[in-house]
Structures are given as structure tokens and as C-alpha cells.
Amino acid sequence: MPPCYLAINSKTGEVGALIEFFFGYPGQDTKRLVHGIDIMRRLKVGSDTGSIHAARANVLIARAFKVGAEVAWWGKTLTFDALIGNTDRHTENWGFLYDRKPGEKLVVTMAPAFDNGTSLAYEISDQALQGAASDPRVKDYIAKGRHHCSWDLDDPRGAPHIDLCARYLAHFPETGAEMKNVIRFEQAQISAILESCISFNVTVPFSPQRAELVLKLILERRRQLSVALGD
């Protein structure tokens, strides 16, 4: 995924995310981004609006363009989305990088996993954090989470995160090691990141209560993914 930084508008004081550009610097890079929905429309796959898309079909789309490593990319991305509870991997939040250098053939690769912000319980307000990190509420919250895409195009509703990863692994067992690598980290690494987030002196603070909730969500999702992936 592209690097992402906390940013503050020095003129307005507005706080936001600054995401590193990963394609098409004018005069420096021949790559351009093509969103998943653009390819789906061209191939007449899924719904015309892109509201319906499926993990299995997305892999086949990538194979049609000889992307290479598409099975691993989707396996890792679905696992990452499940880990952070991303519900917004819609067809304009994944895509391909087209690279056509002068005199050479077109090269198509998967773009980085970008726009990952609809995750980590972002929608829970500071006022609603009281008790949100209790074990029952954490498990209930995770159980309700769904990915934007389903497994198959016959299913118009996004699949539960953990179930989708388990089904993906069953169909593409060759990507098991890479999916498992996504959840191989130490709790201390996550705690250190969250501590740094708390330390930022900004108008939209990342509170210790939110850090506690995010940590518990990540650890519980990792536990469930570990069981589902047989790690």
C-alpha cells in the first residue's frame, strides 16, 4: 500500500491524511491508474455501477490482462482488509497500473491497496467509545463486519471478512503463506504505532480510549484469521 502520513493544513488547521502518489508523475513516470470498475465495464463483468463485485471474478479479470501475482495480491489484500475491518474496497478502491513505455508493450500490474480509511472503527465517535473495547462488544462488532465484495457474482452482498478469507484460501491454497504473513506481527509493534498516534498534538486527537479499541479489534481479528487460515 502507498505510504500515508498525518497532515495539517497550515492555513486552515484542518487535519487529514496525505497519501503518497504512486503513479503518473508528469514527465517522470509512464504509469497510469485504471480502476477496477473501468475494466469490469469493458469486460461486462458484474454490475455496471460496480456495486457488485466478487473476489473470484476479480482474480479472473486480472488474469485476463496477464497481470501476474494477482492471486497473491488479492489474498494479501483480503486478509489486510479483514485485519483492519475495511468495508470499502469497492471497484474504485482497487485497480491496475498500466505502463506503456515508448516502443514497448503494455505492462499491467496490480496497483497498491489504496484508500484504506473506512476501517478501524472509524465511525465510532469519541462520545461512543465508553465500553466499546469490552470483549463482548469487540466480538459483536467484528461479527457484523462485511467486505465490500462477495466471493461470487451470484451473491450481491459483501461477504463477512473472516469467511471470505477462509473461502479464498480454500480455493487458492497456493497463497496461504502470503496470507498468513499479513497477520504475523508482534503486539508490541501495533502498540508502538498507536502510542505515536496518541502523541500527535492536533485538533482531532487520537485518544487513549480509541487506541485501546483499535488494538483490541486488531488482536481479535488476528486471532480469528489465524484460526480461519490455519496459522
CSV table of C-alpha atoms in Angstrom, one decimal:
chain,number,residue,atom,x,y,z
A,1,MET,CA,0.0,0.0,0.0
A,2,PRO,CA,1.2,3.6,-0.6
A,3,PRO,CA,2.8,5.4,2.4
A,4,CYS,CA,0.3,7.5,4.3
A,5,TYR,CA,1.0,10.5,6.6
A,6,LEU,CA,-0.8,12.7,9.1
A,7,ALA,CA,-1.1,16.1,7.5
A,8,ILE,CA,-2.2,19.6,8.8
A,9,ASN,CA,-3.2,22.4,6.5
A,10,SER,CA,-1.0,25.2,7.8
A,11,LYS,CA,-3.5,27.9,6.6
A,12,THR,CA,-6.8,26.4,7.9
A,13,GLY,CA,-5.6,24.0,10.6
A,14,GLU,CA,-7.6,21.2,9.0
A,15,VAL,CA,-6.3,17.7,9.8
A,16,GLY,CA,-6.2,15.0,7.1
A,17,ALA,CA,-4.3,12.2,5.5
A,18,LEU,CA,-1.6,12.8,3.0
A,19,ILE,CA,-1.1,9.7,0.8
A,20,GLU,CA,2.0,9.3,-1.4
A,21,PHE,CA,1.3,9.5,-5.1
A,22,PHE,CA,2.1,6.1,-6.7
A,23,PHE,CA,1.6,6.6,-10.5
A,24,GLY,CA,2.0,9.1,-13.3
A,25,TYR,CA,4.2,11.9,-12.2
A,26,PRO,CA,4.1,14.2,-15.3
A,27,GLY,CA,7.3,13.7,-17.4
A,28,GLN,CA,8.7,11.2,-14.9
A,29,ASP,CA,6.5,8.1,-15.0
A,30,THR,CA,4.6,6.4,-17.8
A,31,LYS,CA,2.2,4.6,-15.5
A,32,ARG,CA,-1.5,5.4,-15.2
A,33,LEU,CA,-4.1,4.1,-12.9
A,34,VAL,CA,-7.1,2.2,-14.2
A,35,HIS,CA,-9.8,1.5,-11.7
A,36,GLY,CA,-11.4,-2.0,-11.3
A,37,ILE,CA,-14.8,-0.6,-12.4
A,38,ASP,CA,-13.4,0.6,-15.8
A,39,ILE,CA,-12.1,-2.9,-16.6
A,40,MET,CA,-15.3,-4.6,-15.3
A,41,ARG,CA,-17.4,-2.4,-17.7
A,42,ARG,CA,-15.1,-3.2,-20.6
A,43,LEU,CA,-15.5,-6.9,-20.0
A,44,LYS,CA,-19.1,-6.6,-18.9
A,45,VAL,CA,-18.5,-8.3,-15.6
A,46,GLY,CA,-20.6,-7.7,-12.6
A,47,SER,CA,-22.9,-4.7,-12.3
A,48,ASP,CA,-22.5,-1.6,-14.5
A,49,THR,CA,-22.2,0.6,-11.4
A,50,GLY,CA,-19.6,-1.6,-9.8
A,51,SER,CA,-21.7,-2.1,-6.7
A,52,ILE,CA,-21.5,-5.9,-7.2
A,53,HIS,CA,-18.1,-7.4,-7.5
A,54,ALA,CA,-16.5,-10.7,-6.2
A,55,ALA,CA,-13.1,-11.9,-5.2
A,56,ARG,CA,-13.1,-14.8,-7.5
A,57,ALA,CA,-14.2,-12.7,-10.5
A,58,ASN,CA,-11.6,-10.0,-9.7
A,59,VAL,CA,-8.8,-12.6,-9.9
A,60,LEU,CA,-10.1,-13.8,-13.3
A,61,ILE,CA,-10.2,-10.2,-14.5
A,62,ALA,CA,-6.6,-9.7,-13.6
A,63,ARG,CA,-5.6,-13.0,-15.3
A,64,ALA,CA,-7.3,-11.8,-18.5
A,65,PHE,CA,-4.8,-8.9,-18.6
A,66,LYS,CA,-1.9,-11.1,-17.7
A,67,VAL,CA,-1.2,-9.1,-14.6
A,68,GLY,CA,0.8,-11.8,-12.7
A,69,ALA,CA,0.8,-12.3,-8.9
A,70,GLU,CA,-2.9,-11.5,-8.9
A,71,VAL,CA,-3.8,-14.4,-6.7
A,72,ALA,CA,-1.3,-13.4,-4.0
A,73,TRP,CA,-2.3,-9.7,-4.3
A,74,TRP,CA,-5.9,-10.4,-3.6
A,75,GLY,CA,-5.1,-12.9,-0.9
A,76,LYS,CA,-3.0,-10.5,1.0
A,77,THR,CA,-5.4,-7.6,0.4
A,78,LEU,CA,-8.4,-9.5,1.6
A,79,THR,CA,-6.5,-10.5,4.7
A,80,PHE,CA,-5.4,-7.0,5.3
A,81,ASP,CA,-8.9,-5.7,4.9
A,82,ALA,CA,-10.2,-8.3,7.3
A,83,LEU,CA,-7.5,-7.4,9.8
A,84,ILE,CA,-8.4,-3.7,9.8
A,85,GLY,CA,-12.1,-4.2,9.2
A,86,ASN,CA,-12.1,-2.3,5.8
A,87,THR,CA,-15.7,-2.2,4.4
A,88,ASP,CA,-14.9,0.0,1.4
A,89,ARG,CA,-12.8,-1.9,-1.1
A,90,HIS,CA,-15.2,-1.0,-3.8
A,91,THR,CA,-14.3,-1.1,-7.5
A,92,GLU,CA,-12.7,2.4,-7.4
A,93,ASN,CA,-10.6,1.4,-4.5
A,94,TRP,CA,-8.6,-1.2,-6.3
A,95,GLY,CA,-7.2,-1.2,-9.8
A,96,PHE,CA,-4.3,-1.7,-12.2
A,97,LEU,CA,-1.2,0.2,-13.2
A,98,TYR,CA,-0.8,0.5,-17.0
A,99,ASP,CA,2.7,1.1,-18.1
A,100,ARG,CA,3.4,1.7,-21.7
A,101,LYS,CA,6.9,3.0,-22.4
A,102,PRO,CA,7.6,4.3,-25.9
A,103,GLY,CA,8.3,1.4,-28.3
A,104,GLU,CA,7.5,-1.2,-25.7
A,105,LYS,CA,4.5,-3.5,-25.0
A,106,LEU,CA,1.9,-2.6,-22.4
A,107,VAL,CA,2.7,-3.9,-18.9
A,108,VAL,CA,-0.2,-4.3,-16.4
A,109,THR,CA,0.4,-4.8,-12.7
A,110,MET,CA,-1.9,-4.5,-9.6
A,111,ALA,CA,-1.9,-1.1,-8.1
A,112,PRO,CA,-1.1,-0.8,-4.4
A,113,ALA,CA,-4.0,-1.2,-2.0
A,114,PHE,CA,-5.1,2.4,-1.7
A,115,ASP,CA,-7.8,4.3,0.2
A,116,ASN,CA,-7.9,2.1,3.3
A,117,GLY,CA,-9.6,4.6,5.6
A,118,THR,CA,-13.0,3.1,6.1
A,119,SER,CA,-11.7,0.8,8.8
A,120,LEU,CA,-10.5,0.5,12.4
A,121,ALA,CA,-13.9,1.5,13.8
A,122,TYR,CA,-13.6,5.0,12.3
A,123,GLU,CA,-17.3,5.6,12.5
A,124,ILE,CA,-17.5,5.3,16.3
A,125,SER,CA,-17.5,8.8,17.8
A,126,ASP,CA,-15.4,9.7,20.8
A,127,GLN,CA,-18.6,10.0,22.8
A,128,ALA,CA,-19.5,6.4,22.0
A,129,LEU,CA,-16.1,4.9,23.0
A,130,GLN,CA,-17.1,4.2,26.6
A,131,GLY,CA,-17.3,0.4,26.9
A,132,ALA,CA,-16.7,-0.1,23.2
A,133,ALA,CA,-13.4,-2.1,23.9
A,134,SER,CA,-15.1,-4.7,26.1
A,135,ASP,CA,-14.6,-8.2,24.8
A,136,PRO,CA,-18.3,-8.9,24.1
A,137,ARG,CA,-18.7,-5.6,22.1
A,138,VAL,CA,-15.5,-6.1,20.2
A,139,LYS,CA,-16.6,-9.6,19.1
A,140,ASP,CA,-20.0,-8.4,18.2
A,141,TYR,CA,-18.6,-5.5,16.2
A,142,ILE,CA,-16.3,-7.8,14.3
A,143,ALA,CA,-19.1,-10.3,13.6
A,144,LYS,CA,-21.1,-7.6,11.9
A,145,GLY,CA,-18.3,-6.5,9.6
A,146,ARG,CA,-18.5,-7.3,5.8
A,147,HIS,CA,-16.2,-6.8,2.9
A,148,HIS,CA,-17.4,-4.7,0.0
A,149,CYS,CA,-17.1,-7.7,-2.3
A,150,SER,CA,-18.5,-11.1,-2.1
A,151,TRP,CA,-17.0,-14.4,-3.1
A,152,ASP,CA,-19.0,-15.0,-6.3
A,153,LEU,CA,-21.0,-12.6,-8.5
A,154,ASP,CA,-24.2,-14.6,-7.7
A,155,ASP,CA,-24.1,-13.1,-4.3
A,156,PRO,CA,-25.0,-9.4,-4.4
A,157,ARG,CA,-24.0,-8.8,-0.7
A,158,GLY,CA,-20.5,-8.4,0.6
A,159,ALA,CA,-19.2,-11.4,2.5
A,160,PRO,CA,-18.1,-11.5,6.2
A,161,HIS,CA,-14.4,-10.6,6.4
A,162,ILE,CA,-13.1,-13.8,8.0
A,163,ASP,CA,-15.4,-16.1,6.0
A,164,LEU,CA,-14.2,-14.5,2.7
A,165,CYS,CA,-10.6,-15.1,3.6
A,166,ALA,CA,-11.2,-18.7,4.5
A,167,ARG,CA,-13.1,-19.3,1.3
A,168,TYR,CA,-10.3,-17.6,-0.7
A,169,LEU,CA,-7.7,-19.8,0.9
A,170,ALA,CA,-9.7,-22.9,0.2
A,171,HIS,CA,-9.9,-22.0,-3.5
A,172,PHE,CA,-6.4,-20.7,-3.8
A,173,PRO,CA,-4.3,-22.7,-1.3
A,174,GLU,CA,-1.1,-21.7,-3.0
A,175,THR,CA,-1.5,-18.2,-1.5
A,176,GLY,CA,-1.7,-19.5,2.1
A,177,ALA,CA,1.8,-18.5,3.2
A,178,GLU,CA,1.4,-14.9,1.9
A,179,MET,CA,-2.0,-14.5,3.6
A,180,LYS,CA,-0.6,-15.8,6.9
A,181,ASN,CA,2.3,-13.4,6.6
A,182,VAL,CA,-0.1,-10.5,6.8
A,183,ILE,CA,-1.0,-11.4,10.4
A,184,ARG,CA,2.5,-12.3,11.6
A,185,PHE,CA,3.4,-9.3,13.8
A,186,GLU,CA,4.1,-8.7,17.5
A,187,GLN,CA,1.5,-6.9,19.6
A,188,ALA,CA,4.3,-4.5,20.7
A,189,GLN,CA,4.6,-3.3,17.1
A,190,ILE,CA,1.0,-2.3,17.0
A,191,SER,CA,1.1,-0.8,20.5
A,192,ALA,CA,4.1,1.4,19.5
A,193,ILE,CA,2.2,2.7,16.4
A,194,LEU,CA,-0.9,3.5,18.5
A,195,GLU,CA,1.3,5.3,21.1
A,196,SER,CA,2.7,7.5,18.4
A,197,CYS,CA,-0.8,8.3,17.2
A,198,ILE,CA,-1.8,9.4,20.7
A,199,SER,CA,1.2,11.7,20.9
A,200,PHE,CA,0.2,13.9,18.0
A,201,ASN,CA,-1.0,17.4,19.1
A,202,VAL,CA,-3.7,18.0,16.6
A,203,THR,CA,-7.3,19.3,16.7
A,204,VAL,CA,-8.7,15.9,16.1
A,205,PRO,CA,-6.8,13.9,18.7
A,206,PHE,CA,-6.4,10.1,18.7
A,207,SER,CA,-7.4,9.3,22.3
A,208,PRO,CA,-6.1,6.5,24.5
A,209,GLN,CA,-9.6,5.1,24.6
A,210,ARG,CA,-9.6,4.9,20.8
A,211,ALA,CA,-6.1,3.3,20.8
A,212,GLU,CA,-7.4,0.7,23.2
A,213,LEU,CA,-10.3,-0.2,21.0
A,214,VAL,CA,-8.2,-0.3,17.8
A,215,LEU,CA,-5.7,-2.6,19.5
A,216,LYS,CA,-8.4,-5.0,20.7
A,217,LEU,CA,-10.0,-5.1,17.3
A,218,ILE,CA,-6.8,-5.9,15.6
A,219,LEU,CA,-5.8,-8.6,18.0
A,220,GLU,CA,-9.2,-10.3,18.0
A,221,ARG,CA,-9.3,-10.2,14.2
A,222,ARG,CA,-5.8,-11.6,14.0
A,223,ARG,CA,-6.9,-14.4,16.3
A,224,GLN,CA,-9.9,-15.2,14.2
A,225,LEU,CA,-7.9,-15.0,11.0
A,226,SER,CA,-5.3,-17.3,12.5
A,227,VAL,CA,-7.9,-19.9,13.1
A,228,ALA,CA,-9.5,-19.5,9.6
A,229,LEU,CA,-6.2,-19.6,7.8
A,230,GLY,CA,-4.8,-22.5,9.9
A,231,ASP,CA,-1.8,-20.5,11.1
